Amino acid sequence: MTEEEFDAFYATAFPRLTGQLYAFTGDHGEAQDVVQEAFVRAWDRRREFLADGAPEAWIRTVAMRLAVSRWRRARRWLELVRRTPPPEHTPGPDPERTALVAALRTLPEAQRMALVLHHLCDMSVEQVASETGAPVGTVKARLSRGRAALAQMLSADSTDEEEREDDRVR
């Protein structure tokens, strides 16, 4: 089967196979996923498909096996989750982290991106420049301005917190 013939086959068979697998799985998205995966696997065998005489049956079989395999994996995962009880208590984020995230949200996107990539993702200035497409000097300026803005916001927050604490003590 040539590439053009395979494309035509895909265009006509995909909706039909998706409908069939939807009836089998009960999930339209899952049906589309397994049929698409079956077509990807068939792509490497496209030259043999005319000789087989039943390419749609091959795709349907592969898609059904993929759906069953996914269902089994999901069932095993669910059994594992049911056997493992959830933790008694999951602590929330600490106040410092919450304040940092809130302060980061107020920064311009370019500064926030530079700060997160550099300080939280441990990327060098050069790597941040490459990732963002900005010159190294621009990244350095964004980092400097962003740190200064964060320092000001976070020190103002801690001063406000101390004043509220003093008011509660009185």
Short mmCIF file of C-alpha atoms in Angstrom, two decimals:
data_model
loop_
_atom_site.label_atom_id
_atom_site.label_comp_id
_atom_site.label_asym_id
_atom_site.label_seq_id
_atom_site.Cartn_x
_atom_site.Cartn_y
_atom_site.Cartn_z
CA MET A 1 0.00 0.00 0.00
CA THR A 2 1.49 3.35 -0.97
CA GLU A 3 1.44 6.38 1.29
CA GLU A 4 -1.44 7.88 -0.73
CA GLU A 5 -3.43 4.65 -0.52
CA PHE A 6 -2.77 4.45 3.21
CA ASP A 7 -3.93 8.06 3.67
CA ALA A 8 -7.15 7.30 1.77
CA PHE A 9 -7.65 4.11 3.79
CA TYR A 10 -7.11 6.06 7.02
CA ALA A 11 -9.59 8.75 6.00
CA THR A 12 -12.34 6.24 5.29
CA ALA A 13 -11.64 3.65 7.99
CA PHE A 14 -10.79 5.83 11.00
CA PRO A 15 -14.34 7.10 11.69
CA ARG A 16 -15.82 3.63 11.22
CA LEU A 17 -13.23 1.95 13.45
CA THR A 18 -13.56 4.67 16.07
CA GLY A 19 -17.32 4.04 16.17
CA GLN A 20 -16.76 0.32 16.59
CA LEU A 21 -14.19 0.79 19.34
CA TYR A 22 -16.42 3.36 21.04
CA ALA A 23 -19.08 0.66 21.30
CA PHE A 24 -16.43 -1.67 22.74
CA THR A 25 -14.84 0.75 25.24
CA GLY A 26 -17.73 3.08 26.03
CA ASP A 27 -15.31 6.02 25.90
CA HIS A 28 -15.03 8.02 22.69
CA GLY A 29 -11.65 9.54 23.56
CA GLU A 30 -10.23 6.15 24.45
CA ALA A 31 -11.60 4.71 21.20
CA GLN A 32 -9.92 7.46 19.19
CA ASP A 33 -6.64 6.90 21.05
CA VAL A 34 -6.47 3.14 20.48
CA VAL A 35 -7.51 3.38 16.82
CA GLN A 36 -4.91 6.09 16.25
CA GLU A 37 -2.25 3.95 17.94
CA ALA A 38 -3.25 0.98 15.77
CA PHE A 39 -2.87 3.12 12.65
CA VAL A 40 0.56 4.25 13.82
CA ARG A 41 1.59 0.61 14.18
CA ALA A 42 0.11 -0.17 10.77
CA TRP A 43 2.11 2.59 9.11
CA ASP A 44 5.26 0.45 9.25
CA ARG A 45 3.36 -2.47 7.67
CA ARG A 46 1.57 -0.48 4.98
CA ARG A 47 3.47 -2.20 2.14
CA GLU A 48 2.14 -5.61 3.26
CA PHE A 49 -1.46 -4.50 3.74
CA LEU A 50 -2.73 -5.20 0.23
CA ALA A 51 -1.29 -8.70 0.40
CA ASP A 52 -3.11 -9.35 3.69
CA GLY A 53 -6.43 -8.44 2.14
CA ALA A 54 -8.00 -7.33 5.44
CA PRO A 55 -6.23 -4.20 6.67
CA GLU A 56 -9.26 -2.90 8.52
CA ALA A 57 -9.62 -6.16 10.44
CA TRP A 58 -5.94 -6.01 11.41
CA ILE A 59 -6.34 -2.43 12.68
CA ARG A 60 -9.52 -3.32 14.58
CA THR A 61 -7.81 -6.31 16.22
CA VAL A 62 -4.81 -4.25 17.26
CA ALA A 63 -7.04 -1.44 18.56
CA MET A 64 -9.16 -3.88 20.58
CA ARG A 65 -6.06 -5.49 22.07
CA LEU A 66 -4.73 -2.05 22.98
CA ALA A 67 -8.04 -1.16 24.63
CA VAL A 68 -8.04 -4.39 26.64
CA SER A 69 -4.43 -3.85 27.65
CA ARG A 70 -5.17 -0.30 28.82
CA TRP A 71 -8.22 -1.52 30.70
CA ARG A 72 -6.15 -4.19 32.47
CA ARG A 73 -3.46 -1.65 33.40
CA ALA A 74 -6.10 0.71 34.74
CA ARG A 75 -7.73 -2.10 36.72
CA ARG A 76 -4.38 -3.14 38.23
CA TRP A 77 -3.66 0.47 39.16
CA LEU A 78 -7.09 0.84 40.76
CA GLU A 79 -6.57 -2.35 42.79
CA LEU A 80 -3.21 -1.04 43.96
CA VAL A 81 -4.72 2.30 44.96
CA ARG A 82 -7.52 0.58 46.85
CA ARG A 83 -5.01 -1.52 48.82
CA THR A 84 -2.93 1.52 49.75
CA PRO A 85 -4.86 3.79 52.10
CA PRO A 86 -4.52 7.53 51.62
CA PRO A 87 -2.33 9.39 54.10
CA GLU A 88 -4.10 10.48 57.26
CA HIS A 89 -3.24 14.13 56.76
CA THR A 90 -1.61 15.92 53.91
CA PRO A 91 -0.16 19.21 55.03
CA GLY A 92 -0.80 22.26 52.89
CA PRO A 93 1.90 24.53 51.58
CA ASP A 94 3.78 26.49 54.18
CA PRO A 95 3.04 30.24 54.49
CA GLU A 96 6.40 31.25 52.99
CA ARG A 97 5.78 29.24 49.82
CA THR A 98 2.26 30.62 49.54
CA ALA A 99 3.57 34.17 49.89
CA LEU A 100 6.28 33.49 47.27
CA VAL A 101 3.78 32.11 44.75
CA ALA A 102 1.41 35.02 45.35
CA ALA A 103 4.26 37.49 44.88
CA LEU A 104 5.43 35.72 41.72
CA ARG A 105 1.93 36.06 40.24
CA THR A 106 2.15 39.82 40.45
CA LEU A 107 5.35 40.02 38.38
CA PRO A 108 5.34 40.48 34.61
CA GLU A 109 5.38 37.14 32.80
CA ALA A 110 8.92 37.56 31.43
CA GLN A 111 10.38 38.24 34.89
CA ARG A 112 8.36 35.44 36.46
CA MET A 113 9.51 32.98 33.76
CA ALA A 114 13.17 33.96 34.21
CA LEU A 115 12.97 33.61 38.00
CA VAL A 116 11.21 30.26 37.92
CA LEU A 117 13.53 28.77 35.31
CA HIS A 118 16.69 30.06 36.98
CA HIS A 119 15.91 29.55 40.67
CA LEU A 120 13.32 26.77 40.78
CA CYS A 121 14.41 24.73 37.73
CA ASP A 122 18.13 25.31 38.43
CA MET A 123 18.87 26.52 34.90
CA SER A 124 21.85 28.73 34.14
CA VAL A 125 21.34 32.22 32.76
CA GLU A 126 22.48 30.94 29.36
CA GLN A 127 19.98 28.08 29.48
CA VAL A 128 17.19 30.48 30.44
CA ALA A 129 18.16 32.70 27.52
CA SER A 130 18.06 29.74 25.17
CA GLU A 131 14.72 28.52 26.55
CA THR A 132 13.03 31.93 26.35
CA GLY A 133 14.72 33.19 23.20
CA ALA A 134 15.94 36.33 24.98
CA PRO A 135 19.51 37.63 25.00
CA VAL A 136 21.63 36.80 28.06
CA GLY A 137 21.73 40.47 29.12
CA THR A 138 17.94 40.68 29.00
CA VAL A 139 17.63 37.56 31.16
CA LYS A 140 20.05 39.06 33.70
CA ALA A 141 18.01 42.28 33.78
CA ARG A 142 14.76 40.34 34.24
CA LEU A 143 16.28 38.32 37.07
CA SER A 144 17.59 41.44 38.78
CA ARG A 145 14.32 43.36 38.47
CA GLY A 146 12.27 40.33 39.46
CA ARG A 147 14.36 39.63 42.57
CA ALA A 148 14.17 43.29 43.61
CA ALA A 149 10.38 43.31 43.19
CA LEU A 150 10.02 40.04 45.09
CA ALA A 151 12.24 41.26 47.91
CA GLN A 152 10.13 44.39 48.26
CA MET A 153 6.82 42.50 48.17
CA LEU A 154 7.94 39.76 50.54
CA SER A 155 9.45 42.18 53.05
CA ALA A 156 6.23 44.23 52.96
CA ASP A 157 4.24 41.04 53.56
CA SER A 158 6.40 40.09 56.55
CA THR A 159 6.06 43.60 58.01
CA ASP A 160 2.27 43.40 57.63
CA GLU A 161 2.29 39.96 59.26
CA GLU A 162 4.34 41.23 62.20
CA GLU A 163 1.92 44.13 62.72
CA ARG A 164 -1.07 41.76 62.69
CA GLU A 165 0.71 39.50 65.18
CA ASP A 166 1.36 42.51 67.46
CA ASP A 167 -2.30 43.49 67.26
CA ARG A 168 -3.38 39.99 68.26
CA VAL A 169 -1.04 39.96 71.27
CA ARG A 170 -2.44 43.25 72.59
#
